[in-house]
Amino acid sequence: MTATLPAPSLKGQWIDDWRPEDREFWDTTGAPIARRNLIFSITSEHIGFSVWSLWSVLVLFLGPEYGIDPAGKFLLTAVPTLVGAALRIPYSFAVARFGGRNWTVFSAALLLIPSLLAAFLIRPGVDFSTLLIIAAVAGVGGGNFASSMTNINAYYPDRLKGWALGINAGGGNLGVAAVQLVGLFVLAVFGAGHPGLVAGIYIPLIVLAALGSALYMDNLAQARNEKRGMRDAVREPHTWVMSLLYIGTFGSFIGFGFAFGQVLQVQFADVFSTPVKAAYLTFLGPLLGSLIRPVGGALADRLGGAKVTFYNFIAMAVGASIVLLAAQMRSLPLYIVGFIALFVFSGVGNGSTYKMIPAIFKRKHPHDDHEARRLSGAVIGIAGAIGAFGGVLVNLAFRQSFLTTKEADAAYLGFIAFYALCVLVTWVVYLRPATARV
C-alpha cells in the first residue's frame, strides 16, 4: 500500500503527519526534514554547551588580583552545572508546550544574557557574589541539551535513534572543548587580563544560531500529544535506574570537563604555573569524549546498549584507578592518560545509555509506538537533568577533597566506588538472564 505523504513542510511551521517508522514515508519525506532539524539542533546545542562550560575557562583567568582560592573556583564551576541540571526538566517540557523549533529559537537567544554579563562585568575588584550570579546565569546553556534531545528523539525511527541521539549529543558536547580552545586562543594572544573576550566571541554566534533555527527548523504537532509524559515517567522504575547510570557517564563528562584545568593547576602547580599552560591540555579530554559519543550510540545499536554500558563502566573504574595511582606517584604522563581514558569512556557511555532509553520502552510497548516515544522522550529529559547533577557532585567532591586533605585522592576513590555501583546495577537490572529481555 502506498503511504499517504504529508504536504511539504513550511519552514518554521507545524508538521501534522510524522511517521518515521514508515519506511516509504521516511525515505521519501522524513529523512531530509529530520536531517535539517538535526543540523540546526546541533548548532544551537553546541553553543549552549559552550556557554554552560564558560566558567571552566573563565576561572583560569582569575589570578591573584581576584583573591579567589581553589575552593572558591570549584564553587564557580559547580554553580552553573547545578543551574543547568535543574533547568533540564522544564526545558524538556517546553518542547511539547511550544514546539521544538520555537523553543530552540528562544533558548538560543537566551544565551545572550550570560554572554553579555561575562563579557562586560568580569574584571579585578568585582566581588565574589557577583561572579557567582554571573556563573549561575550561564547555567541556562545546560538546559538546551534536554530540549534538543527530546526534540530529535521524536524525529528519528527506532533503528536510527542511537546514531541520531549520539550525533546530536556529541555535537553539543563538543561545545565544552570548543570554549576551552577559545579560552586558549584568548590566553595565548591577549593574555589573562581579558576574560570578557571569551564570552564576547560567542555573542555573534548566538545570534546566527537563533536566526538559523528560526528559518530552517520545524515543529512536530505530535509533540503536543506527549502530555503527562513526565508524570508517567516519574512512576517508571527504569527512569531512576537510567538516571543513576547517566550520572556516571554524563555527570563524569561534564564534571571533569569543568574541573580538569583547575585540578591540573592545583595538583601539578610546578608544571602548570600559568593558566595558558593548563589550557593547552584542558580541551583534549572533552574533545575526545564528544567525538566518540556517536560511537557509543552506534555500538549500542549493534551490540545492545546494556552490554556496552556494562563494560564501559568497568573501563571507567580502571581509568579512575589509573588517575589515583598517578596522583600518588606524581606522574603527570600517567595522570593525563588516566583522565583521557575517563573522558573517552564517559563519551562512549553517554551514547550507549541514551540508546538504552528508547530501546527499553520499545520492548515494554512493542505494539504502541506512540506510547514508547512518549515515555522515552520524557525519560530522556529526566535522566538528562539528573545526570547533569553528577557534574555538580564531581566538582563538590574535588572541592571537599582539596579542602580536607589538600589532595584529590578521596575524590578519585569516590568515583571508583560509584562506577563499581553502576556496573552492578547494569548487570542486575538489564543483563542477568532473568532480566536480559528488557
CSV table of C-alpha atoms in Angstrom, one decimal:
chain,number,residue,atom,x,y,z
A,1,MET,CA,0.0,0.0,0.0
A,2,THR,CA,1.3,3.4,-0.9
A,3,ALA,CA,1.8,5.6,2.2
A,4,THR,CA,0.0,8.9,2.3
A,5,LEU,CA,2.6,11.6,2.4
A,6,PRO,CA,2.2,15.0,4.1
A,7,ALA,CA,2.3,18.2,2.2
A,8,PRO,CA,5.8,19.7,2.1
A,9,SER,CA,6.8,21.3,5.4
A,10,LEU,CA,6.7,25.0,5.6
A,11,LYS,CA,9.9,26.0,7.4
A,12,GLY,CA,9.1,27.1,10.9
A,13,GLN,CA,5.5,25.7,10.7
A,14,TRP,CA,3.9,22.7,12.4
A,15,ILE,CA,4.2,19.3,10.7
A,16,ASP,CA,0.9,17.4,11.4
A,17,ASP,CA,1.8,14.0,9.8
A,18,TRP,CA,5.0,12.4,11.1
A,19,ARG,CA,5.6,8.6,10.7
A,20,PRO,CA,9.3,7.9,10.9
A,21,GLU,CA,8.7,4.1,11.3
A,22,ASP,CA,7.0,4.0,7.9
A,23,ARG,CA,9.9,3.2,5.6
A,24,GLU,CA,8.4,4.8,2.5
A,25,PHE,CA,7.5,7.9,4.4
A,26,TRP,CA,11.0,8.1,5.9
A,27,ASP,CA,12.9,7.5,2.6
A,28,THR,CA,10.8,10.0,0.6
A,29,THR,CA,9.9,12.7,3.1
A,30,GLY,CA,11.0,12.2,6.6
A,31,ALA,CA,14.8,11.8,6.3
A,32,PRO,CA,15.6,15.2,4.7
A,33,ILE,CA,13.4,17.0,7.2
A,34,ALA,CA,14.9,15.2,10.2
A,35,ARG,CA,18.4,15.8,8.9
A,36,ARG,CA,17.8,19.6,8.5
A,37,ASN,CA,16.4,19.8,12.0
A,38,LEU,CA,19.2,17.8,13.4
A,39,ILE,CA,21.8,20.1,11.9
A,40,PHE,CA,20.4,23.2,13.4
A,41,SER,CA,19.6,21.5,16.7
A,42,ILE,CA,23.3,20.5,17.0
A,43,THR,CA,24.4,24.1,16.2
A,44,SER,CA,22.2,25.6,18.9
A,45,GLU,CA,23.0,22.9,21.5
A,46,HIS,CA,26.8,23.2,20.7
A,47,ILE,CA,26.7,26.9,21.6
A,48,GLY,CA,24.6,26.2,24.6
A,49,PHE,CA,27.2,23.8,25.9
A,50,SER,CA,29.9,26.4,25.3
A,51,VAL,CA,28.1,29.0,27.3
A,52,TRP,CA,27.3,26.4,30.1
A,53,SER,CA,31.0,25.5,30.2
A,54,LEU,CA,32.2,29.1,30.0
A,55,TRP,CA,33.3,29.1,33.6
A,56,SER,CA,35.6,26.1,33.2
A,57,VAL,CA,37.7,28.5,31.2
A,58,LEU,CA,37.0,31.8,33.0
A,59,VAL,CA,38.3,30.5,36.3
A,60,LEU,CA,41.7,30.2,34.6
A,61,PHE,CA,41.7,34.0,34.1
A,62,LEU,CA,41.0,34.7,37.8
A,63,GLY,CA,44.6,35.3,39.0
A,64,PRO,CA,45.8,36.6,42.4
A,65,GLU,CA,44.3,40.0,41.8
A,66,TYR,CA,40.8,38.5,42.1
A,67,GLY,CA,41.6,37.0,45.6
A,68,ILE,CA,39.8,33.7,44.9
A,69,ASP,CA,41.2,30.4,46.3
A,70,PRO,CA,40.9,27.0,44.6
A,71,ALA,CA,37.8,26.1,46.7
A,72,GLY,CA,36.1,29.2,45.5
A,73,LYS,CA,36.9,28.5,41.9
A,74,PHE,CA,35.4,25.0,42.2
A,75,LEU,CA,32.3,26.6,43.5
A,76,LEU,CA,32.2,28.9,40.5
A,77,THR,CA,32.2,25.9,38.2
A,78,ALA,CA,29.7,23.9,40.3
A,79,VAL,CA,27.0,26.7,40.3
A,80,PRO,CA,26.3,26.8,36.5
A,81,THR,CA,26.4,23.0,36.5
A,82,LEU,CA,23.7,22.9,39.2
A,83,VAL,CA,21.5,25.5,37.5
A,84,GLY,CA,21.9,23.8,34.1
A,85,ALA,CA,20.9,20.5,35.6
A,86,ALA,CA,17.8,22.0,37.3
A,87,LEU,CA,16.7,23.6,34.0
A,88,ARG,CA,16.7,20.4,32.0
A,89,ILE,CA,13.3,19.3,33.4
A,90,PRO,CA,11.4,22.4,32.3
A,91,TYR,CA,13.3,22.6,29.0
A,92,SER,CA,12.1,19.0,28.3
A,93,PHE,CA,8.5,20.1,29.0
A,94,ALA,CA,9.0,23.1,26.7
A,95,VAL,CA,9.3,21.1,23.5
A,96,ALA,CA,5.8,19.7,23.9
A,97,ARG,CA,4.4,23.0,25.1
A,98,PHE,CA,5.9,25.4,22.5
A,99,GLY,CA,7.3,23.2,19.7
A,100,GLY,CA,10.9,22.1,19.0
A,101,ARG,CA,11.7,24.9,16.6
A,102,ASN,CA,10.1,27.6,18.6
A,103,TRP,CA,11.8,26.6,21.8
A,104,THR,CA,15.2,26.2,20.1
A,105,VAL,CA,14.9,29.8,18.8
A,106,PHE,CA,14.1,31.1,22.3
A,107,SER,CA,16.6,29.1,24.2
A,108,ALA,CA,19.4,30.1,21.8
A,109,ALA,CA,18.6,33.8,22.1
A,110,LEU,CA,18.5,33.4,25.9
A,111,LEU,CA,22.3,32.6,25.8
A,112,LEU,CA,22.9,36.3,25.0
A,113,ILE,CA,22.3,37.2,28.7
A,114,PRO,CA,25.1,35.2,30.3
A,115,SER,CA,27.5,36.0,27.5
A,116,LEU,CA,26.9,39.8,27.7
A,117,LEU,CA,27.2,39.7,31.5
A,118,ALA,CA,30.5,37.8,31.4
A,119,ALA,CA,31.8,39.9,28.5
A,120,PHE,CA,31.4,43.2,30.4
A,121,LEU,CA,31.4,42.6,34.1
A,122,ILE,CA,34.4,40.4,34.9
A,123,ARG,CA,37.4,42.5,36.0
A,124,PRO,CA,39.7,42.8,39.0
A,125,GLY,CA,37.8,44.2,42.0
A,126,VAL,CA,34.5,42.5,41.3
A,127,ASP,CA,33.1,40.8,44.4
A,128,PHE,CA,32.7,37.1,44.6
A,129,SER,CA,28.9,37.2,45.0
A,130,THR,CA,28.7,39.0,41.6
A,131,LEU,CA,30.8,36.4,40.0
A,132,LEU,CA,28.6,33.6,41.5
A,133,ILE,CA,25.5,35.3,40.0
A,134,ILE,CA,27.1,35.6,36.5
A,135,ALA,CA,28.2,32.0,36.7
A,136,ALA,CA,24.7,30.9,37.8
A,137,VAL,CA,23.1,32.7,34.8
A,138,ALA,CA,25.4,30.7,32.5
A,139,GLY,CA,23.5,27.6,33.6
A,140,VAL,CA,20.8,28.4,31.0
A,141,GLY,CA,23.1,26.8,28.5
A,142,GLY,CA,22.8,23.5,30.2
A,143,GLY,CA,19.1,23.3,29.6
A,144,ASN,CA,19.4,23.3,25.8
A,145,PHE,CA,20.7,19.7,25.8
A,146,ALA,CA,17.5,18.3,27.3
A,147,SER,CA,15.1,20.1,24.9
A,148,SER,CA,17.3,19.3,21.9
A,149,MET,CA,17.5,15.6,22.7
A,150,THR,CA,13.8,15.3,23.4
A,151,ASN,CA,13.0,17.1,20.1
A,152,ILE,CA,15.4,14.9,18.0
A,153,ASN,CA,14.2,11.7,19.6
A,154,ALA,CA,10.8,12.4,18.1
A,155,TYR,CA,12.2,12.8,14.6
A,156,TYR,CA,14.0,9.6,14.1
A,157,PRO,CA,12.9,5.9,13.8
A,158,ASP,CA,13.9,3.5,16.5
A,159,ARG,CA,16.6,1.8,14.2
A,160,LEU,CA,18.4,5.2,13.9
A,161,LYS,CA,17.9,6.7,17.4
A,162,GLY,CA,21.2,5.5,18.7
A,163,TRP,CA,23.0,7.2,15.9
A,164,ALA,CA,20.9,10.3,15.8
A,165,LEU,CA,20.9,11.0,19.5
A,166,GLY,CA,24.7,10.2,19.6
A,167,ILE,CA,25.4,12.7,16.8
A,168,ASN,CA,23.1,15.3,18.4
A,169,ALA,CA,24.6,14.9,21.8
A,170,GLY,CA,28.2,14.6,20.6
A,171,GLY,CA,27.9,17.8,18.5
A,172,GLY,CA,26.6,19.5,21.6
A,173,ASN,CA,29.2,18.1,23.9
A,174,LEU,CA,31.9,19.5,21.5
A,175,GLY,CA,30.9,22.9,22.8
A,176,VAL,CA,32.9,22.1,26.0
A,177,ALA,CA,36.1,21.5,24.1
A,178,ALA,CA,35.3,24.5,21.7
A,179,VAL,CA,35.0,27.0,24.5
A,180,GLN,CA,38.3,25.8,26.0
A,181,LEU,CA,40.0,26.2,22.7
A,182,VAL,CA,38.6,29.7,22.5
A,183,GLY,CA,39.9,30.3,26.0
A,184,LEU,CA,43.4,29.0,25.0
A,185,PHE,CA,43.3,31.4,22.0
A,186,VAL,CA,42.5,34.4,24.1
A,187,LEU,CA,45.1,33.5,26.8
A,188,ALA,CA,47.8,32.9,24.2
A,189,VAL,CA,47.1,36.0,22.1
A,190,PHE,CA,45.7,38.6,24.5
A,191,GLY,CA,46.8,37.2,27.9
A,192,ALA,CA,44.9,36.5,31.2
A,193,GLY,CA,43.8,40.1,31.6
A,194,HIS,CA,40.9,39.8,29.1
A,195,PRO,CA,38.4,37.2,30.2
A,196,GLY,CA,35.5,39.1,28.7
A,197,LEU,CA,36.8,38.3,25.2
A,198,VAL,CA,36.0,34.6,25.6
A,199,ALA,CA,32.3,35.3,26.2
A,200,GLY,CA,32.3,38.2,23.6
A,201,ILE,CA,33.3,35.8,20.8
A,202,TYR,CA,30.1,33.9,21.3
A,203,ILE,CA,27.7,36.8,21.0
A,204,PRO,CA,27.5,36.9,17.2
A,205,LEU,CA,27.5,33.1,17.0
A,206,ILE,CA,24.4,33.0,19.3
A,207,VAL,CA,22.6,35.5,17.1
A,208,LEU,CA,23.4,33.3,14.0
A,209,ALA,CA,22.2,30.1,15.7
A,210,ALA,CA,18.9,31.7,16.8
A,211,LEU,CA,18.3,33.0,13.2
A,212,GLY,CA,19.2,29.7,11.6
A,213,SER,CA,16.8,27.8,13.9
A,214,ALA,CA,14.0,30.3,13.1
A,215,LEU,CA,14.5,29.9,9.4
A,216,TYR,CA,15.2,26.2,9.0
A,217,MET,CA,13.7,24.2,11.8
A,218,ASP,CA,10.2,22.7,12.2
A,219,ASN,CA,7.7,21.9,15.0
A,220,LEU,CA,6.2,18.4,15.2
A,221,ALA,CA,2.5,18.5,16.0
A,222,GLN,CA,2.7,15.1,17.6
A,223,ALA,CA,4.8,16.6,20.4
A,224,ARG,CA,1.7,18.3,21.6
A,225,ASN,CA,0.2,14.8,22.3
A,226,GLU,CA,3.1,13.9,24.7
A,227,LYS,CA,1.4,15.5,27.7
A,228,ARG,CA,1.6,13.8,31.1
A,229,GLY,CA,4.7,12.0,29.8
A,230,MET,CA,6.8,13.4,32.7
A,231,ARG,CA,4.2,12.3,35.3
A,232,ASP,CA,4.1,8.8,33.9
A,233,ALA,CA,7.9,8.6,33.5
A,234,VAL,CA,8.4,9.5,37.2
A,235,ARG,CA,6.4,6.4,38.1
A,236,GLU,CA,8.5,4.2,35.9
A,237,PRO,CA,11.4,2.4,37.7
A,238,HIS,CA,13.6,2.4,34.6
A,239,THR,CA,13.6,6.2,34.8
A,240,TRP,CA,15.6,6.2,38.0
A,241,VAL,CA,17.9,3.3,37.0
A,242,MET,CA,18.8,5.1,33.8
A,243,SER,CA,19.2,8.4,35.7
A,244,LEU,CA,21.7,6.7,38.0
A,245,LEU,CA,23.7,5.4,35.1
A,246,TYR,CA,23.7,8.7,33.3
A,247,ILE,CA,25.1,10.4,36.4
A,248,GLY,CA,28.1,8.0,36.0
A,249,THR,CA,28.5,8.8,32.3
A,250,PHE,CA,27.4,12.4,31.5
A,251,GLY,CA,28.0,13.5,35.1
A,252,SER,CA,31.6,12.4,34.8
A,253,PHE,CA,32.0,14.0,31.3
A,254,ILE,CA,30.7,17.5,32.3
A,255,GLY,CA,32.1,17.4,35.8
A,256,PHE,CA,35.6,16.5,34.6
A,257,GLY,CA,35.3,19.0,31.8
A,258,PHE,CA,34.6,21.8,34.2
A,259,ALA,CA,37.2,20.7,36.8
A,260,PHE,CA,40.1,19.4,34.8
A,261,GLY,CA,42.0,22.6,34.3
A,262,GLN,CA,41.7,23.6,38.0
A,263,VAL,CA,42.8,20.1,39.1
A,264,LEU,CA,45.9,20.3,36.9
A,265,GLN,CA,46.8,23.7,38.3
A,266,VAL,CA,46.4,22.6,41.9
A,267,GLN,CA,47.8,19.0,41.7
A,268,PHE,CA,50.7,19.8,39.4
A,269,ALA,CA,51.3,23.5,40.3
A,270,ASP,CA,55.0,23.3,39.4
A,271,VAL,CA,54.2,22.2,35.8
A,272,PHE,CA,51.1,24.4,35.2
A,273,SER,CA,52.3,27.6,36.8
A,274,THR,CA,50.3,29.8,34.4
A,275,PRO,CA,46.7,29.5,33.0
A,276,VAL,CA,47.8,29.1,29.4
A,277,LYS,CA,49.9,26.0,30.3
A,278,ALA,CA,46.9,24.3,31.7
A,279,ALA,CA,44.7,25.5,28.8
A,280,TYR,CA,46.9,23.6,26.4
A,281,LEU,CA,45.6,20.3,27.8
A,282,THR,CA,42.1,21.1,29.2
A,283,PHE,CA,40.3,20.9,25.8
A,284,LEU,CA,41.7,17.5,24.8
A,285,GLY,CA,39.6,15.3,27.1
A,286,PRO,CA,36.2,16.9,26.3
A,287,LEU,CA,37.1,16.9,22.6
A,288,LEU,CA,37.8,13.2,22.5
A,289,GLY,CA,34.8,12.4,24.8
A,290,SER,CA,32.5,14.4,22.5
A,291,LEU,CA,33.8,12.9,19.2
A,292,ILE,CA,33.4,9.3,20.5
A,293,ARG,CA,29.9,9.7,21.8
A,294,PRO,CA,28.2,8.7,18.5
A,295,VAL,CA,30.5,5.7,18.5
A,296,GLY,CA,28.9,4.7,21.8
A,297,GLY,CA,25.4,5.0,20.3
A,298,ALA,CA,26.4,3.1,17.2
A,299,LEU,CA,28.0,0.3,19.3
A,300,ALA,CA,24.8,0.1,21.3
A,301,ASP,CA,22.7,-0.1,18.1
A,302,ARG,CA,24.9,-3.1,17.0
A,303,LEU,CA,25.7,-4.9,20.3
A,304,GLY,CA,23.0,-3.7,22.7
A,305,GLY,CA,23.1,-0.7,25.0
A,306,ALA,CA,23.2,-2.5,28.3
A,307,LYS,CA,26.2,-4.7,27.2
A,308,VAL,CA,28.2,-1.6,26.0
A,309,THR,CA,27.3,0.3,29.2
A,310,PHE,CA,28.3,-2.6,31.5
A,311,TYR,CA,31.8,-3.0,30.0
A,312,ASN,CA,32.2,0.8,29.7
A,313,PHE,CA,31.7,1.3,33.5
A,314,ILE,CA,34.3,-1.3,34.1
A,315,ALA,CA,36.7,0.7,31.9
A,316,MET,CA,35.8,3.9,33.7
A,317,ALA,CA,36.6,2.4,37.0
A,318,VAL,CA,40.0,1.3,35.6
A,319,GLY,CA,40.6,4.8,34.3
A,320,ALA,CA,39.8,6.4,37.7
A,321,SER,CA,42.2,3.9,39.3
A,322,ILE,CA,45.0,4.9,36.9
A,323,VAL,CA,44.4,8.6,37.8
A,324,LEU,CA,44.5,7.7,41.6
A,325,LEU,CA,47.8,5.8,41.1
A,326,ALA,CA,49.3,8.6,39.0
A,327,ALA,CA,48.3,11.2,41.6
A,328,GLN,CA,50.1,9.2,44.3
A,329,MET,CA,53.2,8.7,42.1
A,330,ARG,CA,53.1,12.4,41.0
A,331,SER,CA,53.3,11.1,37.4
A,332,LEU,CA,51.9,13.7,35.1
A,333,PRO,CA,52.0,11.5,31.9
A,334,LEU,CA,50.1,8.6,33.6
A,335,TYR,CA,47.7,11.1,35.2
A,336,ILE,CA,46.8,12.5,31.7
A,337,VAL,CA,46.4,9.0,30.3
A,338,GLY,CA,44.0,8.1,33.1
A,339,PHE,CA,42.0,11.3,32.6
A,340,ILE,CA,41.8,11.0,28.9
A,341,ALA,CA,40.5,7.4,29.3
A,342,LEU,CA,37.8,8.8,31.7
A,343,PHE,CA,36.8,11.3,29.1
A,344,VAL,CA,36.7,8.8,26.3
A,345,PHE,CA,34.8,6.2,28.2
A,346,SER,CA,32.3,8.7,29.6
A,347,GLY,CA,31.7,9.7,25.9
A,348,VAL,CA,31.1,6.1,24.9
A,349,GLY,CA,28.8,5.6,27.9
A,350,ASN,CA,26.8,8.8,27.1
A,351,GLY,CA,25.9,7.3,23.7
A,352,SER,CA,25.1,3.8,25.0
A,353,THR,CA,23.0,4.9,27.9
A,354,TYR,CA,20.9,7.2,25.8
A,355,LYS,CA,20.3,4.5,23.3
A,356,MET,CA,19.1,2.2,26.1
A,357,ILE,CA,16.2,4.5,26.9
A,358,PRO,CA,14.1,4.3,23.7
A,359,ALA,CA,15.0,0.6,23.4
A,360,ILE,CA,13.7,-0.2,26.9
A,361,PHE,CA,10.3,1.4,26.2
A,362,LYS,CA,10.1,-0.1,22.7
A,363,ARG,CA,10.4,-3.5,24.4
A,364,LYS,CA,7.9,-2.6,27.0
A,365,HIS,CA,5.3,-1.3,24.5
A,366,PRO,CA,6.1,-3.3,21.3
A,367,HIS,CA,2.7,-2.6,19.7
A,368,ASP,CA,2.3,1.1,20.7
A,369,ASP,CA,5.0,3.3,19.0
A,370,HIS,CA,3.4,6.4,20.3
A,371,GLU,CA,3.5,5.3,23.9
A,372,ALA,CA,7.1,4.1,23.6
A,373,ARG,CA,8.1,7.5,22.1
A,374,ARG,CA,6.1,9.4,24.7
A,375,LEU,CA,7.8,7.7,27.7
A,376,SER,CA,11.3,7.6,26.2
A,377,GLY,CA,11.1,11.3,25.4
A,378,ALA,CA,10.1,12.1,29.0
A,379,VAL,CA,12.8,9.8,30.5
A,380,ILE,CA,15.4,11.3,28.3
A,381,GLY,CA,14.6,14.7,29.8
A,382,ILE,CA,14.6,13.4,33.4
A,383,ALA,CA,17.8,11.3,33.0
A,384,GLY,CA,19.5,14.3,31.3
A,385,ALA,CA,18.7,16.5,34.2
A,386,ILE,CA,19.6,14.1,37.0
A,387,GLY,CA,22.8,13.0,35.1
A,388,ALA,CA,23.9,16.6,34.9
A,389,PHE,CA,23.8,16.8,38.7
A,390,GLY,CA,26.7,14.4,38.5
A,391,GLY,CA,28.8,17.2,37.3
A,392,VAL,CA,27.9,19.2,40.4
A,393,LEU,CA,28.9,16.2,42.6
A,394,VAL,CA,32.3,15.9,40.7
A,395,ASN,CA,33.2,19.5,41.4
A,396,LEU,CA,32.0,19.3,45.0
A,397,ALA,CA,34.0,16.1,45.5
A,398,PHE,CA,37.1,17.7,44.3
A,399,ARG,CA,36.4,20.9,46.4
A,400,GLN,CA,35.9,18.9,49.6
A,401,SER,CA,38.8,16.6,49.0
A,402,PHE,CA,41.2,19.5,48.5
A,403,LEU,CA,39.8,21.4,51.5
A,404,THR,CA,40.1,18.4,53.8
A,405,THR,CA,43.3,16.7,52.7
A,406,LYS,CA,44.9,19.2,50.1
A,407,GLU,CA,44.8,16.2,47.7
A,408,ALA,CA,42.2,14.8,45.3
A,409,ASP,CA,42.7,11.1,46.3
A,410,ALA,CA,39.4,10.9,48.3
A,411,ALA,CA,37.5,12.2,45.2
A,412,TYR,CA,39.1,9.5,43.0
A,413,LEU,CA,38.2,6.8,45.5
A,414,GLY,CA,34.6,8.0,45.4
A,415,PHE,CA,34.5,7.9,41.6
A,416,ILE,CA,35.8,4.3,41.6
A,417,ALA,CA,33.2,3.2,44.1
A,418,PHE,CA,30.4,4.9,42.1
A,419,TYR,CA,31.4,3.2,38.8
A,420,ALA,CA,31.5,-0.1,40.6
A,421,LEU,CA,27.9,0.5,41.7
A,422,CYS,CA,26.9,1.3,38.1
A,423,VAL,CA,28.5,-2.0,36.9
A,424,LEU,CA,26.4,-3.9,39.5
A,425,VAL,CA,23.2,-2.1,38.7
A,426,THR,CA,23.6,-2.6,35.0
A,427,TRP,CA,24.1,-6.3,35.4
A,428,VAL,CA,21.3,-6.8,37.9
A,429,VAL,CA,18.6,-4.8,36.1
A,430,TYR,CA,19.5,-5.4,32.4
A,431,LEU,CA,21.9,-8.2,31.8
A,432,ARG,CA,21.1,-11.0,34.3
A,433,PRO,CA,19.4,-13.9,32.5
A,434,ALA,CA,16.2,-13.2,34.3
A,435,THR,CA,16.1,-9.6,33.2
A,436,ALA,CA,18.0,-9.6,29.9
A,437,ARG,CA,14.8,-9.5,27.8
A,438,VAL,CA,14.5,-5.8,28.9
